[in-house]
mmCIF file of C-alpha atoms in Angstrom:
data_model
loop_
_atom_site.group_PDB
_atom_site.id
_atom_site.type_symbol
_atom_site.label_atom_id
_atom_site.label_comp_id
_atom_site.label_asym_id
_atom_site.label_seq_id
_atom_site.Cartn_x
_atom_site.Cartn_y
_atom_site.Cartn_z
ATOM 1 C CA MET A 234 0.036 -0.014 -0.027
ATOM 2 C CA MET A 235 1.278 3.502 -0.871
ATOM 3 C CA ASP A 236 1.562 6.220 1.727
ATOM 4 C CA ARG A 237 0.232 9.748 1.221
ATOM 5 C CA ALA A 238 2.665 12.595 1.865
ATOM 6 C CA VAL A 239 2.010 15.571 4.072
ATOM 7 C CA SER A 240 3.644 18.936 4.107
ATOM 8 C CA ILE A 241 6.292 19.599 6.787
ATOM 9 C CA SER A 242 5.940 23.350 6.981
ATOM 10 C CA PRO A 243 3.039 25.847 7.107
ATOM 11 C CA LEU A 244 3.936 27.463 3.864
ATOM 12 C CA ASP A 245 4.965 24.387 1.827
ATOM 13 C CA LYS A 246 8.662 24.870 1.340
ATOM 14 C CA ILE A 247 10.465 24.109 -1.863
ATOM 15 C CA LEU A 248 11.404 20.398 -1.268
ATOM 16 C CA PRO A 249 9.202 19.507 1.670
ATOM 17 C CA ARG A 250 7.422 16.242 0.791
ATOM 18 C CA ARG A 251 7.964 13.314 3.158
ATOM 19 C CA PRO A 252 6.142 10.097 3.805
ATOM 20 C CA VAL A 253 3.676 10.096 6.604
ATOM 21 C CA ASP A 254 5.674 7.518 8.593
ATOM 22 C CA GLN A 255 8.449 10.050 9.158
ATOM 23 C CA VAL A 256 7.516 11.836 12.435
ATOM 24 C CA LEU A 257 9.007 15.275 12.831
ATOM 25 C CA PRO A 258 9.053 17.437 15.934
ATOM 26 C CA LEU A 259 7.411 20.870 15.913
ATOM 27 C CA ARG A 260 9.668 23.901 15.689
ATOM 28 C CA SER A 261 9.980 25.370 19.142
ATOM 29 C CA GLU A 262 11.435 28.790 18.324
ATOM 30 C CA GLN A 263 11.344 31.328 15.545
ATOM 31 C CA GLY A 264 14.683 31.603 13.803
ATOM 32 C CA ILE A 265 16.427 34.573 12.209
ATOM 33 C CA ILE A 266 14.148 34.424 9.132
ATOM 34 C CA SER A 267 10.344 34.482 9.616
ATOM 35 C CA ASP A 268 7.958 32.170 7.816
ATOM 36 C CA GLU A 269 6.526 34.920 5.723
ATOM 37 C CA LEU A 270 9.968 36.246 4.692
ATOM 38 C CA GLN A 271 11.118 32.792 3.868
ATOM 39 C CA HIS A 272 8.001 32.209 1.744
ATOM 40 C CA TYR A 273 8.721 35.301 -0.409
ATOM 41 C CA LEU A 274 12.474 34.564 -0.591
ATOM 42 C CA SER A 275 11.719 31.061 -1.923
ATOM 43 C CA LEU A 276 9.222 32.519 -4.420
ATOM 44 C CA TYR A 277 11.711 35.084 -5.751
ATOM 45 C CA PHE A 278 14.797 32.951 -5.559
ATOM 46 C CA VAL A 279 13.428 29.748 -7.055
ATOM 47 C CA GLY A 280 10.282 30.916 -8.728
ATOM 48 C CA ILE A 281 11.628 33.875 -10.560
ATOM 49 C CA TRP A 282 15.448 34.113 -10.541
ATOM 50 C CA CYS A 283 16.186 30.441 -10.935
ATOM 51 C CA SER A 284 13.743 30.272 -13.825
ATOM 52 C CA LEU A 285 15.451 33.193 -15.583
ATOM 53 C CA VAL A 286 18.987 31.787 -14.920
ATOM 54 C CA SER A 287 17.918 28.377 -16.101
ATOM 55 C CA LEU A 288 16.416 29.833 -19.263
ATOM 56 C CA VAL A 289 19.774 31.430 -20.018
ATOM 57 C CA GLY A 290 21.395 28.129 -19.292
ATOM 58 C CA TYR A 291 19.046 26.382 -21.619
ATOM 59 C CA VAL A 292 20.178 28.602 -24.457
ATOM 60 C CA THR A 293 23.855 28.538 -23.671
ATOM 61 C CA ASN A 294 24.044 24.731 -23.332
ATOM 62 C CA ILE A 295 22.180 24.226 -26.600
ATOM 63 C CA ILE A 296 24.729 26.545 -28.255
ATOM 64 C CA ASN A 297 27.560 24.512 -26.626
ATOM 65 C CA ILE A 298 26.152 21.253 -27.964
ATOM 66 C CA VAL A 299 25.767 22.639 -31.507
ATOM 67 C CA VAL A 300 29.349 24.110 -31.501
ATOM 68 C CA PHE A 301 30.909 20.923 -30.193
ATOM 69 C CA ILE A 302 29.126 18.804 -32.815
ATOM 70 C CA ARG A 303 30.225 21.227 -35.639
ATOM 71 C CA GLN A 304 33.684 21.273 -34.050
ATOM 72 C CA GLY A 305 33.871 17.454 -34.093
ATOM 73 C CA LEU A 306 34.144 15.172 -31.062
ATOM 74 C CA GLN A 307 37.713 14.235 -31.983
ATOM 75 C CA ASP A 308 39.466 14.394 -28.602
ATOM 76 C CA SER A 309 38.704 13.382 -25.027
ATOM 77 C CA THR A 310 38.343 16.930 -23.743
ATOM 78 C CA THR A 311 35.887 18.026 -26.389
ATOM 79 C CA ILE A 312 33.679 14.910 -25.936
ATOM 80 C CA SER A 313 33.761 15.508 -22.136
ATOM 81 C CA LEU A 314 32.727 19.141 -22.428
ATOM 82 C CA PHE A 315 29.982 18.003 -24.789
ATOM 83 C CA SER A 316 28.788 15.557 -22.135
ATOM 84 C CA LEU A 317 28.957 18.235 -19.529
ATOM 85 C CA SER A 318 26.763 20.527 -21.618
ATOM 86 C CA ILE A 319 24.050 17.755 -21.935
ATOM 87 C CA SER A 320 23.948 17.134 -18.128
ATOM 88 C CA ASP A 321 23.921 20.943 -17.525
ATOM 89 C CA LEU A 322 21.050 21.286 -20.011
ATOM 90 C CA GLY A 323 19.137 18.616 -18.102
ATOM 91 C CA SER A 324 19.593 20.382 -14.751
ATOM 92 C CA ASN A 325 18.620 23.709 -16.396
ATOM 93 C CA ILE A 326 15.374 22.230 -17.745
ATOM 94 C CA CYS A 327 14.462 20.733 -14.338
ATOM 95 C CA THR A 328 15.225 23.961 -12.437
ATOM 96 C CA PHE A 329 13.243 26.017 -14.950
ATOM 97 C CA PHE A 330 10.066 23.993 -14.550
ATOM 98 C CA LEU A 331 10.577 23.755 -10.804
ATOM 99 C CA GLY A 332 10.391 27.592 -10.672
ATOM 100 C CA ILE A 333 7.442 27.639 -13.059
ATOM 101 C CA PHE A 334 5.494 25.203 -10.955
ATOM 102 C CA LEU A 335 6.173 27.183 -7.830
ATOM 103 C CA VAL A 336 4.831 30.323 -9.495
ATOM 104 C CA ILE A 337 1.755 28.512 -10.798
ATOM 105 C CA LYS A 338 1.101 27.159 -7.245
ATOM 106 C CA GLU A 339 1.445 30.685 -5.864
ATOM 107 C CA MET A 340 -1.144 31.972 -8.403
ATOM 108 C CA ASN A 341 -3.616 29.152 -7.432
ATOM 109 C CA ILE A 342 -3.930 27.896 -11.010
ATOM 110 C CA LEU A 343 -5.623 24.527 -11.255
ATOM 111 C CA VAL A 344 -4.778 23.785 -7.630
ATOM 112 C CA GLU A 345 -7.974 21.805 -7.275
ATOM 113 C CA ILE A 346 -6.787 19.167 -9.693
ATOM 114 C CA VAL A 347 -2.983 19.289 -9.532
ATOM 115 C CA ASP A 348 -0.701 19.536 -6.521
ATOM 116 C CA TRP A 349 2.065 21.564 -8.114
ATOM 117 C CA GLN A 350 4.333 21.075 -5.151
ATOM 118 C CA ASP A 351 4.109 17.242 -5.562
ATOM 119 C CA LEU A 352 4.628 17.518 -9.244
ATOM 120 C CA SER A 353 7.818 19.565 -8.912
ATOM 121 C CA TYR A 354 9.110 17.265 -6.208
ATOM 122 C CA VAL A 355 8.716 14.120 -8.374
ATOM 123 C CA ALA A 356 9.382 15.515 -11.834
ATOM 124 C CA CYS A 357 11.984 18.235 -11.069
ATOM 125 C CA CYS A 358 13.785 18.003 -7.751
ATOM 126 C CA TRP A 359 15.230 14.542 -7.918
ATOM 127 C CA PRO A 360 15.968 14.530 -11.652
ATOM 128 C CA ARG A 361 17.695 17.895 -11.226
ATOM 129 C CA ALA A 362 19.853 16.481 -8.412
ATOM 130 C CA MET A 363 20.754 13.530 -10.596
ATOM 131 C CA PHE A 364 21.829 15.754 -13.559
ATOM 132 C CA ILE A 365 23.884 18.012 -11.157
ATOM 133 C CA ASP A 366 25.684 14.924 -9.887
ATOM 134 C CA ILE A 367 26.396 13.811 -13.417
ATOM 135 C CA SER A 368 27.880 17.263 -14.193
ATOM 136 C CA MET A 369 29.881 17.025 -10.971
ATOM 137 C CA LEU A 370 31.394 13.627 -11.829
ATOM 138 C CA THR A 371 32.025 14.764 -15.426
ATOM 139 C CA THR A 372 33.984 17.770 -14.134
ATOM 140 C CA VAL A 373 35.953 15.364 -11.897
ATOM 141 C CA PHE A 374 36.814 13.293 -14.932
ATOM 142 C CA ILE A 375 37.793 16.280 -17.025
ATOM 143 C CA SER A 376 39.952 17.698 -14.236
ATOM 144 C CA THR A 377 41.573 14.348 -13.432
ATOM 145 C CA GLU A 378 42.332 13.603 -17.078
ATOM 146 C CA ARG A 379 43.996 17.030 -17.594
ATOM 147 C CA CYS A 380 45.911 16.707 -14.322
ATOM 148 C CA LEU A 381 47.293 13.295 -15.331
ATOM 149 C CA CYS A 382 48.212 14.734 -18.806
ATOM 150 C CA VAL A 383 50.365 17.253 -16.908
ATOM 151 C CA ILE A 384 51.988 14.678 -14.564
ATOM 152 C CA LEU A 385 52.261 11.850 -17.067
ATOM 153 C CA PRO A 386 51.984 13.486 -20.385
ATOM 154 C CA PHE A 387 53.167 10.686 -22.677
ATOM 155 C CA LYS A 388 51.298 7.857 -20.982
ATOM 156 C CA VAL A 389 47.879 9.386 -20.404
ATOM 157 C CA LYS A 390 47.404 10.814 -23.894
ATOM 158 C CA GLY A 391 47.634 7.351 -25.360
ATOM 159 C CA LEU A 392 45.644 5.775 -22.514
ATOM 160 C CA ILE A 393 42.573 8.029 -22.580
ATOM 161 C CA THR A 394 41.389 7.825 -26.200
ATOM 162 C CA VAL A 395 38.135 9.286 -27.535
ATOM 163 C CA SER A 396 36.344 5.923 -27.403
ATOM 164 C CA ARG A 397 37.512 5.221 -23.790
ATOM 165 C CA ALA A 398 36.504 8.716 -22.735
ATOM 166 C CA ALA A 399 33.085 8.186 -24.248
ATOM 167 C CA LYS A 400 32.731 4.861 -22.406
ATOM 168 C CA ILE A 401 33.766 6.545 -19.091
ATOM 169 C CA LEU A 402 31.173 9.341 -19.630
ATOM 170 C CA ILE A 403 28.404 6.803 -20.502
ATOM 171 C CA THR A 404 29.368 4.975 -17.340
ATOM 172 C CA ILE A 405 28.991 8.109 -15.224
ATOM 173 C CA TYR A 406 25.437 8.557 -16.598
ATOM 174 C CA LEU A 407 24.512 4.969 -15.933
ATOM 175 C CA PHE A 408 26.084 5.008 -12.428
ATOM 176 C CA GLN A 409 24.250 8.108 -11.337
ATOM 177 C CA PHE A 410 20.970 6.872 -12.735
ATOM 178 C CA SER A 411 21.433 3.639 -10.789
ATOM 179 C CA CYS A 412 22.137 5.620 -7.659
ATOM 180 C CA TYR A 413 18.850 7.551 -8.013
ATOM 181 C CA MET A 414 16.783 4.619 -9.193
ATOM 182 C CA PRO A 415 15.681 3.561 -5.698
ATOM 183 C CA VAL A 416 14.368 7.094 -5.069
ATOM 184 C CA PHE A 417 12.603 7.245 -8.450
ATOM 185 C CA VAL A 418 10.742 3.987 -8.034
ATOM 186 C CA THR A 419 9.612 4.614 -4.448
ATOM 187 C CA ASN A 420 7.558 7.770 -5.189
ATOM 188 C CA GLY A 421 5.322 8.861 -8.000
ATOM 189 C CA LEU A 422 2.149 10.683 -8.996
ATOM 190 C CA SER A 423 -1.353 9.234 -9.277
ATOM 191 C CA TRP A 424 -4.981 10.459 -9.441
ATOM 192 C CA GLN A 425 -6.390 10.296 -5.988
ATOM 193 C CA HIS A 426 -9.795 11.192 -4.571
ATOM 194 C CA THR A 427 -9.653 14.295 -2.385
ATOM 195 C CA MET A 428 -12.373 16.143 -0.471
ATOM 196 C CA MET A 429 -13.068 19.719 -1.358
ATOM 197 C CA TYR A 430 -14.848 21.718 1.295
ATOM 198 C CA THR A 431 -16.956 24.836 0.662
ATOM 199 C CA THR A 432 -19.292 26.842 2.916
ATOM 200 C CA ASN A 433 -22.382 24.671 2.334
ATOM 201 C CA GLN A 434 -21.041 21.316 1.156
ATOM 202 C CA SER A 435 -18.127 19.038 0.543
ATOM 203 C CA THR A 436 -17.425 17.289 -2.801
ATOM 204 C CA SER A 437 -15.020 14.580 -3.893
ATOM 205 C CA ASN A 438 -12.808 15.047 -6.934
ATOM 206 C CA LEU A 439 -9.725 13.515 -8.496
ATOM 207 C CA LYS A 440 -6.445 15.344 -7.871
ATOM 208 C CA LEU A 441 -2.895 14.506 -9.025
ATOM 209 C CA ASP A 442 -1.050 13.789 -5.836
ATOM 210 C CA ILE A 443 2.141 12.113 -4.700
ATOM 211 C CA TRP A 444 2.553 8.604 -3.294
ATOM 212 C CA PHE A 445 5.340 6.971 -1.376
ATOM 213 C CA ALA A 446 6.237 3.251 -1.258
ATOM 214 C CA PRO A 447 6.828 1.620 2.187
ATOM 215 C CA GLY A 448 10.443 2.141 3.328
ATOM 216 C CA ARG A 449 10.846 5.369 1.484
ATOM 217 C CA VAL A 450 12.300 7.182 4.478
ATOM 218 C CA GLN A 451 15.145 4.683 4.803
ATOM 219 C CA ILE A 452 15.883 4.713 1.056
ATOM 220 C CA GLU A 453 15.972 8.523 0.959
ATOM 221 C CA THR A 454 18.200 8.656 4.064
ATOM 222 C CA VAL A 455 20.725 6.280 2.440
ATOM 223 C CA SER A 456 20.489 8.210 -0.918
ATOM 224 C CA ASN A 457 21.162 11.511 0.874
ATOM 225 C CA ILE A 458 24.202 10.216 2.618
ATOM 226 C CA PHE A 459 25.663 8.738 -0.575
ATOM 227 C CA ASN A 460 24.489 11.230 -3.221
ATOM 228 C CA SER A 461 24.455 14.465 -1.163
ATOM 229 C CA ILE A 462 27.448 13.984 1.133
ATOM 230 C CA SER A 463 29.883 11.216 0.092
ATOM 231 C CA ILE A 464 30.103 11.721 -3.659
ATOM 232 C CA PRO A 465 30.070 15.573 -3.537
ATOM 233 C CA THR A 466 32.755 15.666 -0.835
ATOM 234 C CA ILE A 467 35.095 13.264 -2.737
ATOM 235 C CA SER A 468 34.423 15.130 -6.022
ATOM 236 C CA PHE A 469 35.087 18.535 -4.469
ATOM 237 C CA ILE A 470 38.416 17.399 -2.927
ATOM 238 C CA THR A 471 39.482 15.736 -6.216
ATOM 239 C CA VAL A 472 38.655 18.794 -8.251
ATOM 240 C CA VAL A 473 40.479 21.146 -5.842
ATOM 241 C CA ALA A 474 43.616 18.972 -5.966
ATOM 242 C CA CYS A 475 43.513 18.653 -9.789
ATOM 243 C CA THR A 476 42.939 22.408 -10.157
ATOM 244 C CA TYR A 477 45.927 23.141 -7.953
ATOM 245 C CA VAL A 478 48.176 20.910 -10.179
ATOM 246 C CA LEU A 479 46.835 22.613 -13.328
ATOM 247 C CA ILE A 480 47.407 26.137 -11.917
ATOM 248 C CA GLN A 481 50.904 25.235 -11.072
ATOM 249 C CA ALA A 482 51.543 23.764 -14.519
ATOM 250 C CA LEU A 483 50.167 26.956 -16.155
ATOM 251 C CA ARG A 484 52.424 29.058 -13.935
ATOM 252 C CA ARG A 485 55.443 26.980 -14.899
ATOM 253 C CA SER A 486 54.539 27.234 -18.570
ATOM 254 C CA ALA A 487 54.088 30.966 -18.334
ATOM 255 C CA HIS A 488 57.424 31.392 -16.550
ATOM 256 C CA PHE A 489 59.180 29.280 -19.208
ATOM 257 C CA ARG A 490 57.692 31.318 -22.045
ATOM 258 C CA LEU A 491 58.827 34.535 -20.404
ATOM 259 C CA HIS A 492 62.270 33.020 -19.951
ATOM 260 C CA ALA A 493 62.342 31.865 -23.609
ATOM 261 C CA ALA A 494 61.192 35.274 -24.773
ATOM 262 C CA ALA A 495 64.026 36.912 -22.808
ATOM 263 C CA SER A 496 66.521 34.539 -24.379
ATOM 264 C CA HIS A 497 65.160 35.272 -27.852
ATOM 265 C CA THR A 498 65.486 39.033 -27.295
ATOM 266 C CA SER A 499 69.132 38.610 -26.517
ATOM 267 C CA ALA A 500 69.758 36.546 -29.610
ATOM 268 C CA GLY A 501 70.333 39.676 -31.649
ATOM 269 C CA ASP A 502 73.708 40.038 -29.863
ATOM 270 C CA THR A 503 74.958 36.593 -31.064
ATOM 271 C CA SER A 504 77.586 38.048 -33.364
ATOM 272 C CA GLN A 505 78.949 40.207 -30.519
ATOM 273 C CA ARG A 506 79.083 37.269 -28.176
ATOM 274 C CA ASN A 507 80.853 35.106 -30.805
ATOM 275 C CA ALA A 508 83.387 37.824 -31.374
ATOM 276 C CA LEU A 509 83.954 38.151 -27.592
ATOM 277 C CA LYS A 510 84.307 34.388 -27.320
ATOM 278 C CA GLU A 511 86.959 34.335 -30.040
ATOM 279 C CA ARG A 512 88.916 37.087 -28.324
ATOM 280 C CA ASN A 513 88.681 35.221 -25.047
ATOM 281 C CA LEU A 514 89.944 32.068 -26.661
ATOM 282 C CA GLU A 515 92.825 33.910 -28.103
ATOM 283 C CA ASN A 516 93.700 35.177 -24.696
ATOM 284 C CA GLY A 517 93.432 31.640 -23.206
ATOM 285 C CA ARG A 518 90.123 32.116 -21.516
ATOM 286 C CA GLU A 519 86.718 30.312 -22.002
ATOM 287 C CA THR A 520 83.338 31.849 -21.516
ATOM 288 C CA ARG A 521 80.283 29.877 -20.335
ATOM 289 C CA PRO A 522 76.614 30.663 -20.859
ATOM 290 C CA ALA A 523 74.735 32.381 -18.092
ATOM 291 C CA ALA A 524 73.523 29.857 -15.491
ATOM 292 C CA GLY A 525 70.137 28.471 -16.234
ATOM 293 C CA LEU A 526 69.802 29.657 -19.914
ATOM 294 C CA GLU A 527 70.508 26.100 -21.256
ATOM 295 C CA THR A 528 69.512 23.937 -18.354
ATOM 296 C CA TYR A 529 66.052 25.372 -17.613
ATOM 297 C CA GLU A 530 64.266 23.597 -20.481
ATOM 298 C CA SER A 531 65.876 20.269 -19.795
ATOM 299 C CA LYS A 532 65.177 20.521 -16.090
ATOM 300 C CA ASP A 533 61.471 21.096 -16.501
ATOM 301 C CA LYS A 534 61.056 19.443 -19.873
ATOM 302 C CA GLY A 535 58.468 16.963 -18.599
ATOM 303 C CA TYR A 536 56.287 19.670 -17.069
ATOM 304 C CA ILE A 537 56.247 22.361 -19.781
ATOM 305 C CA LEU A 538 52.865 22.479 -21.559
ATOM 306 C CA SER A 539 52.644 22.767 -25.345
ATOM 307 C CA SER A 540 50.553 25.632 -26.736
ATOM 308 C CA LYS A 541 47.586 23.268 -27.410
ATOM 309 C CA ASP A 542 47.813 21.686 -23.900
ATOM 310 C CA ARG A 543 48.192 25.106 -22.307
ATOM 311 C CA LYS A 544 44.921 26.348 -23.916
ATOM 312 C CA VAL A 545 43.006 23.153 -22.903
ATOM 313 C CA ALA A 546 44.395 23.329 -19.369
ATOM 314 C CA LYS A 547 43.279 26.932 -19.153
ATOM 315 C CA VAL A 548 39.665 26.040 -20.181
ATOM 316 C CA VAL A 549 39.576 23.105 -17.815
ATOM 317 C CA THR A 550 40.970 25.168 -14.948
ATOM 318 C CA PHE A 551 38.279 27.899 -15.371
ATOM 319 C CA VAL A 552 35.510 25.307 -15.518
ATOM 320 C CA ALA A 553 36.947 23.639 -12.391
ATOM 321 C CA VAL A 554 37.280 26.885 -10.450
ATOM 322 C CA VAL A 555 33.663 27.824 -11.344
ATOM 323 C CA PHE A 556 32.536 24.373 -10.133
ATOM 324 C CA ILE A 557 34.484 24.802 -6.815
ATOM 325 C CA LEU A 558 32.965 28.221 -6.098
ATOM 326 C CA CYS A 559 29.448 27.125 -6.958
ATOM 327 C CA SER A 560 29.610 23.867 -5.082
ATOM 328 C CA MET A 561 31.070 25.243 -1.849
ATOM 329 C CA PRO A 562 27.847 26.960 -0.525
ATOM 330 C CA GLN A 563 25.641 23.947 -1.067
ATOM 331 C CA LEU A 564 28.222 21.594 0.466
ATOM 332 C CA MET A 565 28.415 23.873 3.493
ATOM 333 C CA VAL A 566 24.699 23.768 4.037
ATOM 334 C CA VAL A 567 24.657 19.937 3.688
ATOM 335 C CA TYR A 568 27.389 19.598 6.329
ATOM 336 C CA GLY A 569 25.714 22.257 8.485
ATOM 337 C CA ARG A 570 22.572 20.107 8.556
ATOM 338 C CA ARG A 571 24.605 17.137 9.678
ATOM 339 C CA PHE A 572 26.353 18.828 12.597
ATOM 340 C CA LEU A 573 23.820 21.545 13.646
ATOM 341 C CA PRO A 574 20.570 20.115 14.786
ATOM 342 C CA ASP A 575 18.796 23.451 14.626
ATOM 343 C CA LEU A 576 19.672 23.778 10.886
ATOM 344 C CA ASP A 577 17.153 21.157 9.776
ATOM 345 C CA VAL A 578 13.490 20.583 9.158
ATOM 346 C CA ASN A 579 11.448 22.082 12.047
ATOM 347 C CA GLY A 580 14.616 23.247 13.691
ATOM 348 C CA ARG A 581 15.155 26.718 14.886
ATOM 349 C CA TYR A 582 16.948 27.748 11.680
ATOM 350 C CA GLU A 583 14.764 25.790 9.263
ATOM 351 C CA ASN A 584 13.807 28.892 7.292
ATOM 352 C CA PHE A 585 17.465 29.860 6.984
ATOM 353 C CA MET A 586 18.126 26.319 5.650
ATOM 354 C CA TRP A 587 15.480 26.629 2.960
ATOM 355 C CA THR A 588 16.710 30.157 2.051
ATOM 356 C CA ALA A 589 20.200 28.766 1.725
ATOM 357 C CA PHE A 590 18.920 25.970 -0.491
ATOM 358 C CA GLY A 591 17.130 28.560 -2.644
ATOM 359 C CA THR A 592 20.337 30.535 -2.991
ATOM 360 C CA GLY A 593 22.099 27.320 -3.813
ATOM 361 C CA TYR A 594 19.634 26.738 -6.644
ATOM 362 C CA ILE A 595 20.554 30.114 -8.199
ATOM 363 C CA ILE A 596 24.294 29.423 -7.833
ATOM 364 C CA GLY A 597 23.881 25.978 -9.321
ATOM 365 C CA GLY A 598 21.961 27.475 -12.216
ATOM 366 C CA ILE A 599 24.832 29.954 -12.808
ATOM 367 C CA ASN A 600 27.298 27.087 -12.757
ATOM 368 C CA ALA A 601 25.245 25.242 -15.401
ATOM 369 C CA CYS A 602 25.019 28.261 -17.783
ATOM 370 C CA ILE A 603 28.337 30.081 -17.497
ATOM 371 C CA ASN A 604 30.570 27.610 -19.319
ATOM 372 C CA MET A 605 29.771 28.983 -22.734
ATOM 373 C CA PHE A 606 31.336 32.335 -21.790
ATOM 374 C CA ILE A 607 34.419 30.503 -20.476
ATOM 375 C CA TYR A 608 34.838 28.699 -23.793
ATOM 376 C CA LEU A 609 34.469 31.911 -25.731
ATOM 377 C CA ASN A 610 37.100 33.707 -23.733
ATOM 378 C CA SER A 611 39.581 30.843 -23.331
ATOM 379 C CA SER A 612 39.301 28.607 -26.466
ATOM 380 C CA SER A 613 40.107 30.123 -29.866
ATOM 381 C CA ARG A 614 38.878 26.993 -31.566
ATOM 382 C CA TYR A 615 35.449 27.173 -29.878
ATOM 383 C CA LYS A 616 35.260 30.892 -30.648
ATOM 384 C CA THR A 617 36.049 30.334 -34.324
ATOM 385 C CA VAL A 618 33.331 27.730 -34.787
ATOM 386 C CA PHE A 619 30.908 29.814 -32.788
ATOM 387 C CA ASN A 620 31.525 32.795 -35.089
ATOM 388 C CA GLU A 621 31.084 30.643 -38.130
ATOM 389 C CA ILE A 622 27.707 29.402 -36.909
ATOM 390 C CA PHE A 623 26.197 32.454 -35.289
ATOM 391 C CA CYS A 624 28.143 35.493 -36.548
ATOM 392 C CA HIS A 625 28.606 34.443 -40.217
ATOM 393 C CA GLY A 626 32.325 34.024 -39.786
ATOM 394 C CA ASP A 627 32.977 37.395 -38.166
ATOM 395 C CA THR A 628 35.744 37.492 -35.566
#
C-alpha cells in the first residue's frame, strides 16, 4: 500500500514532501528568518530568478552542444565538455520547470486538480539532483584527465582515447541513474480522490497527488548520505587537488615562455658574443653561458605544456574553479545540517536552511550556464566555430 505525503511546513517549502511514517518534531522557536519572509524569498529565488537563470542556461548549453558537434568530437576533452553540456542542460530544464510550478502554485492555477508542489518534487527536484551529480562527476573526470596529462603527459594521452573517454562518460550517466533509481521507483504521481470543502457542502474530486512506497524514508536517508554527502565531498576534494596541479603547470609554462622570450630577445647580440668568445679564446680564457639559460628547459622538460595543452588546461581550470566556487555553498549547508541540529526541518533555523537551499539553486543554475562564456574567452577553436555558426564567420 502506498503512503500519502504531508507537508512539513506551514507554507509548503520548496522540497518538503516526506512520507507520513516520518515523524518530525514541531519547531519550538522562531529563527532569524520568519515564515513569511522565507516564503517570499523562496518564491523570488526559485520561482523567478532560478527560472530566468535556467532559461539562459538552456540557451547557452544548446549553443555549446551545437558548437561541439560542428567542431567534431575528436578528442577526449571536447567529448567530455559535450557531455557536460548535456547534463547541464538537463539540470537547467528541471530547475526552470521547478520555478514555473512554484509560481503556478502561488497563483492558485488549477490547484484543485494538480498539486504543483508534488509535481515539482517528483518531476523536477530529484531529476535535477541527478543531472547535477552527473555534471559534478564529469567535471571530476575532465579535471583528473587534464591533471594526469600534466603529470604523465606521454602515458595518459595514449591511454585516454576518444572511445575510452566516451565509455567513461556513459558509465557516469548509468552510475548516477542507478544511484537515484531507488528514489525514483519509491515515489510517483497518481490520481487520488480528495475532499473539497466549501461553505455549504463538501465534494469529492480527482487530484494529481504524490504517493510513497513503504520504506521510502530509509531509502531517501541512504540516498542523501551517498549522493548528497559522500560523492560531492570526494568530488570536491578531487577537483580542488587537480585544479591546484593545473594552476601550477600553467604558472610553470608562463614562466618558461617569459624566460624563452628573454633569451630570444638577446639573440640579436649573437655576433657580438661570438666575437667576444673568439677574443677570449685567443687570450686563453673560456666563456660559459649564463647559469640556467641552457639547463632550464631540460630541467622542466616533462612539465612544460605545449601551446595546445596550455589552452586546454586553461579552459579546464576555469571550468573547475567555477565548479568549486558554486559547489562550496551547497556543500556547507549539507554539512551544516549534519552537525547543527537546529539547521534542519522544524529546527530553529529551518527557514534559513530553505533560504540557503534557494540561494544554492541560483548558484547551481549559474554554474550550469556560464561555461559558454568561459569557452568563448579561453578557447580560440570554440570561438572560431561559434563565429562561423552564429556570426557568419565574423571575428
